[in-house]
GROMACS .gro file of C-alpha atoms in nm:
model
  229
    1MET     CA    1   0.000   0.000   0.000
    2THR     CA    2   0.141   0.336  -0.100
    3SER     CA    3   0.192   0.582   0.186
    4PRO     CA    4   0.025   0.923   0.156
    5PRO     CA    5   0.239   1.232   0.104
    6THR     CA    6   0.437   1.314   0.414
    7SER     CA    7   0.350   1.681   0.427
    8LEU     CA    8   0.239   1.990   0.245
    9THR     CA    9   0.224   2.356   0.339
   10ILE     CA   10   0.027   2.625   0.158
   11ASP     CA   11  -0.012   2.995   0.222
   12ILE     CA   12  -0.384   3.071   0.212
   13ARG     CA   13  -0.383   3.449   0.253
   14PRO     CA   14  -0.193   3.689   0.028
   15ALA     CA   15  -0.018   3.936   0.254
   16PRO     CA   16   0.281   4.166   0.251
   17ALA     CA   17   0.584   4.003   0.408
   18ARG     CA   18   0.661   4.071   0.772
   19VAL     CA   19   0.377   4.269   0.926
   20TRP     CA   20   0.495   4.492   1.213
   21THR     CA   21   0.229   4.598   1.461
   22PRO     CA   22   0.254   4.896   1.701
   23THR     CA   23   0.018   4.731   1.951
   24GLY     CA   24   0.032   4.351   1.915
   25VAL     CA   25   0.301   4.083   1.920
   26ASN     CA   26   0.609   4.107   1.697
   27ILE     CA   27   0.906   3.879   1.651
   28TYR     CA   28   1.248   4.010   1.758
   29LYS     CA   29   1.348   4.307   1.544
   30LYS     CA   30   1.679   4.140   1.460
   31HIS     CA   31   1.483   3.848   1.311
   32PHE     CA   32   1.223   4.075   1.150
   33ASP     CA   33   1.501   4.242   0.952
   34LYS     CA   34   1.652   3.915   0.828
   35SER     CA   35   1.603   3.780   0.478
   36ASN     CA   36   1.406   3.456   0.452
   37GLU     CA   37   1.729   3.266   0.396
   38LYS     CA   38   1.894   3.409   0.709
   39LEU     CA   39   1.579   3.358   0.913
   40LYS     CA   40   1.560   2.993   0.808
   41GLU     CA   41   1.925   2.952   0.901
   42HIS     CA   42   1.856   3.095   1.246
   43ILE     CA   43   1.549   2.872   1.297
   44SER     CA   44   1.750   2.564   1.199
   45ASN     CA   45   2.037   2.652   1.432
   46ALA     CA   46   1.798   2.728   1.718
   47SER     CA   47   1.635   2.387   1.672
   48ILE     CA   48   1.969   2.212   1.709
   49LYS     CA   49   2.045   2.413   2.023
   50THR     CA   50   1.701   2.359   2.178
   51TYR     CA   51   1.613   2.004   2.074
   52GLY     CA   52   1.950   1.856   1.992
   53GLN     CA   53   1.838   1.765   1.641
   54ILE     CA   54   1.806   1.920   1.299
   55ALA     CA   55   1.460   2.056   1.220
   56LYS     CA   56   1.274   1.917   0.920
   57VAL     CA   57   1.276   2.141   0.614
   58LEU     CA   58   0.898   2.178   0.626
   59GLN     CA   59   0.907   2.271   0.995
   60VAL     CA   60   1.148   2.552   0.913
   61ASP     CA   61   0.943   2.659   0.610
   62THR     CA   62   0.624   2.671   0.816
   63VAL     CA   63   0.781   2.878   1.095
   64THR     CA   64   0.919   3.117   0.833
   65SER     CA   65   0.575   3.145   0.672
   66LEU     CA   66   0.424   3.239   1.009
   67ALA     CA   67   0.700   3.491   1.074
   68ASN     CA   68   0.609   3.648   0.741
   69GLY     CA   69   0.252   3.702   0.863
   70ARG     CA   70   0.099   3.427   0.649
   71ASN     CA   71  -0.199   3.212   0.740
   72THR     CA   72  -0.068   2.864   0.669
   73PHE     CA   73  -0.205   2.514   0.608
   74LEU     CA   74   0.011   2.213   0.697
   75LEU     CA   75  -0.063   1.852   0.605
   76ALA     CA   76   0.163   1.601   0.776
   77GLY     CA   77   0.173   1.245   0.904
   78THR     CA   78   0.150   1.133   1.264
   79GLY     CA   79   0.481   1.188   1.442
   80PHE     CA   80   0.594   1.460   1.203
   81GLY     CA   81   0.645   1.712   1.484
   82LYS     CA   82   0.370   1.964   1.410
   83SER     CA   83   0.336   2.077   1.770
   84ARG     CA   84   0.704   2.168   1.778
   85ILE     CA   85   0.642   2.426   1.504
   86ALA     CA   86   0.448   2.647   1.745
   87GLU     CA   87   0.733   2.622   1.998
   88MET     CA   88   0.991   2.716   1.735
   89TYR     CA   89   0.782   3.015   1.631
   90TYR     CA   90   0.730   3.123   1.992
   91GLN     CA   91   1.106   3.135   2.041
   92LEU     CA   92   1.122   3.418   1.785
   93ILE     CA   93   0.911   3.642   2.013
   94PRO     CA   94   1.047   3.861   2.296
   95GLY     CA   95   0.929   3.759   2.642
   96ARG     CA   96   0.810   4.110   2.727
   97TYR     CA   97   0.497   4.056   2.516
   98LYS     CA   98   0.377   3.768   2.738
   99ALA     CA   99   0.246   3.630   2.411
  100VAL     CA  100  -0.015   3.355   2.382
  101VAL     CA  101  -0.049   3.069   2.135
  102LEU     CA  102  -0.415   2.962   2.115
  103VAL     CA  103  -0.474   2.601   2.006
  104LEU     CA  104  -0.818   2.467   1.902
  105ASN     CA  105  -0.823   2.094   1.973
  106PRO     CA  106  -1.082   1.840   1.854
  107LEU     CA  107  -1.069   1.643   2.181
  108ASP     CA  108  -1.019   1.745   2.544
  109THR     CA  109  -0.780   1.455   2.601
  110LEU     CA  110  -0.549   1.580   2.327
  111GLY     CA  111  -0.527   1.913   2.506
  112ASP     CA  112  -0.434   1.740   2.833
  113ASN     CA  113  -0.152   1.552   2.660
  114GLN     CA  114  -0.024   1.862   2.485
  115VAL     CA  115  -0.026   2.067   2.805
  116LEU     CA  116   0.194   1.803   2.967
  117GLU     CA  117   0.424   1.810   2.665
  118LYS     CA  118   0.455   2.189   2.676
  119VAL     CA  119   0.519   2.199   3.052
  120GLN     CA  120   0.793   1.940   3.012
  121ALA     CA  121   0.944   2.160   2.739
  122GLY     CA  122   0.953   2.458   2.977
  123PHE     CA  123   0.642   2.646   2.868
  124THR     CA  124   0.335   2.744   3.068
  125ALA     CA  125   0.015   2.588   2.934
  126ILE     CA  126  -0.347   2.516   3.019
  127ASN     CA  127  -0.626   2.312   2.864
  128LEU     CA  128  -0.962   2.489   2.883
  129THR     CA  129  -1.259   2.261   2.941
  130LYS     CA  130  -1.593   2.303   3.115
  131LEU     CA  131  -1.423   2.190   3.436
  132THR     CA  132  -1.116   2.415   3.418
  133PHE     CA  133  -1.244   2.737   3.261
  134ASN     CA  134  -1.374   2.990   3.513
  135GLU     CA  135  -1.341   3.361   3.588
  136GLN     CA  136  -1.008   3.319   3.769
  137THR     CA  137  -0.862   3.120   3.480
  138ALA     CA  138  -0.987   3.382   3.233
  139LYS     CA  139  -0.807   3.654   3.432
  140GLU     CA  140  -0.485   3.452   3.436
  141ILE     CA  141  -0.503   3.404   3.059
  142LEU     CA  142  -0.578   3.771   3.003
  143ILE     CA  143  -0.264   3.885   3.187
  144GLY     CA  144  -0.046   3.635   3.001
  145ASP     CA  145   0.016   3.370   3.267
  146TYR     CA  146  -0.008   3.095   3.004
  147GLN     CA  147   0.202   3.083   2.689
  148PHE     CA  148  -0.003   2.802   2.531
  149VAL     CA  149  -0.380   2.787   2.574
  150TYR     CA  150  -0.558   2.474   2.450
  151LEU     CA  151  -0.928   2.507   2.384
  152SER     CA  152  -1.206   2.251   2.363
  153PRO     CA  153  -1.487   2.279   2.105
  154GLU     CA  154  -1.741   2.321   2.387
  155ILE     CA  155  -1.566   2.627   2.525
  156PHE     CA  156  -1.502   2.776   2.183
  157LEU     CA  157  -1.859   2.739   2.060
  158ASN     CA  158  -2.063   2.787   2.375
  159SER     CA  159  -1.878   2.998   2.632
  160LYS     CA  160  -1.970   3.367   2.645
  161MET     CA  161  -1.688   3.415   2.894
  162PHE     CA  162  -1.440   3.291   2.636
  163GLN     CA  163  -1.591   3.511   2.366
  164ASP     CA  164  -1.554   3.814   2.594
  165LEU     CA  165  -1.194   3.715   2.668
  166TYR     CA  166  -1.101   3.645   2.306
  167TYR     CA  167  -1.238   3.968   2.161
  168SER     CA  168  -1.099   4.194   2.434
  169SER     CA  169  -0.829   4.428   2.306
  170THR     CA  170  -0.589   4.312   2.578
  171PHE     CA  171  -0.607   3.949   2.469
  172GLN     CA  172  -0.603   4.033   2.098
  173ASN     CA  173  -0.276   4.216   2.155
  174ARG     CA  174  -0.127   3.910   2.328
  175ILE     CA  175  -0.208   3.657   2.056
  176ALA     CA  176   0.104   3.541   1.875
  177LEU     CA  177  -0.049   3.250   1.685
  178ILE     CA  178  -0.371   3.052   1.647
  179VAL     CA  179  -0.338   2.680   1.577
  180ILE     CA  180  -0.634   2.480   1.447
  181ASP     CA  181  -0.552   2.114   1.510
  182GLU     CA  182  -0.711   1.868   1.265
  183ALA     CA  183  -0.859   2.078   0.986
  184HIS     CA  184  -1.153   1.848   0.910
  185MET     CA  185  -1.294   1.918   1.258
  186ILE     CA  186  -1.375   2.274   1.149
  187TYR     CA  187  -1.669   2.138   0.949
  188ILE     CA  188  -1.779   1.902   1.223
  189TRP     CA  189  -1.783   2.189   1.473
  190GLY     CA  190  -1.998   2.392   1.234
  191ILE     CA  191  -1.767   2.695   1.216
  192VAL     CA  192  -1.709   2.714   0.843
  193GLU     CA  193  -1.798   3.027   0.648
  194SER     CA  194  -2.138   2.893   0.546
  195GLY     CA  195  -2.232   2.790   0.901
  196PRO     CA  196  -2.519   2.936   1.104
  197ALA     CA  197  -2.480   3.304   1.183
  198GLU     CA  198  -2.527   3.247   1.554
  199LYS     CA  199  -2.215   3.034   1.570
  200THR     CA  200  -1.865   3.175   1.578
  201ASN     CA  201  -1.731   3.174   1.225
  202ILE     CA  202  -1.386   3.029   1.163
  203LEU     CA  203  -1.301   3.337   0.960
  204SER     CA  204  -1.351   3.550   1.271
  205LEU     CA  205  -1.042   3.386   1.418
  206ALA     CA  206  -0.822   3.514   1.139
  207PRO     CA  207  -0.635   3.839   1.199
  208SER     CA  208  -0.745   4.165   1.046
  209ARG     CA  209  -0.494   4.375   0.856
  210GLN     CA  210  -0.427   4.561   1.181
  211ARG     CA  211  -0.320   4.242   1.360
  212ALA     CA  212   0.020   4.077   1.332
  213PHE     CA  213  -0.066   3.724   1.443
  214SER     CA  214  -0.112   3.439   1.197
  215THR     CA  215  -0.322   3.125   1.190
  216VAL     CA  216  -0.184   2.779   1.115
  217VAL     CA  217  -0.424   2.497   1.028
  218TRP     CA  218  -0.296   2.143   1.018
  219GLU     CA  219  -0.431   1.802   0.933
  220THR     CA  220  -0.285   1.462   1.014
  221TRP     CA  221  -0.279   1.163   0.782
  222GLY     CA  222  -0.425   0.867   0.969
  223SER     CA  223  -0.550   1.068   1.268
  224ALA     CA  224  -0.794   0.901   1.505
  225THR     CA  225  -1.050   1.178   1.467
  226LEU     CA  226  -1.038   1.155   1.088
  227SER     CA  227  -1.078   0.776   1.082
  228GLU     CA  228  -1.384   0.801   1.305
  229GLN     CA  229  -1.569   1.038   1.068
   0.00000   0.00000   0.00000
């Protein structure tokens, strides 16, 4: 049986390279001023220093795409190292921003596993579920206590408290990246462009021209959630 393609990345939003924002999150100026070739070289070297191994070409390309302000789609097999891409991108951002990576997960259990992974890697992280998301947690997220915030479909679709948090100017200015894990789940959640008006539209997650953060959507070949649909 022939294996599916290992990976594919596509820019889905035409945009000028390297958006600099006066209010939101920016990468280090020294990286912002680099050419794509020099930036890729830095990302590759940083991966060796941080993880003790050479980054995959597509990992480097995807991080570079995000640094250029592009919304990006990534298709990759299980075990490719997609979650590491967000970490590599985060390392390009100065700590003073207290930036947040927001991850939409198809399953609560995936968020629990990824929080553990991020904590072990030295990041602060939380998985928002009906049991963990409350006013105190919302305040902690708003002030930047968590670098990675994992979000369940229930919270994303049904929580007014999350909607108030997400659309606040303070939180908008902290967002460094939005990750949508398992692209096919967007349709199952009912948040595609043609979905009901009362539901949050997936396009509303994308940055406006005034925002510097990007969105990365990825899909996994052979994922459990895909095989169940």
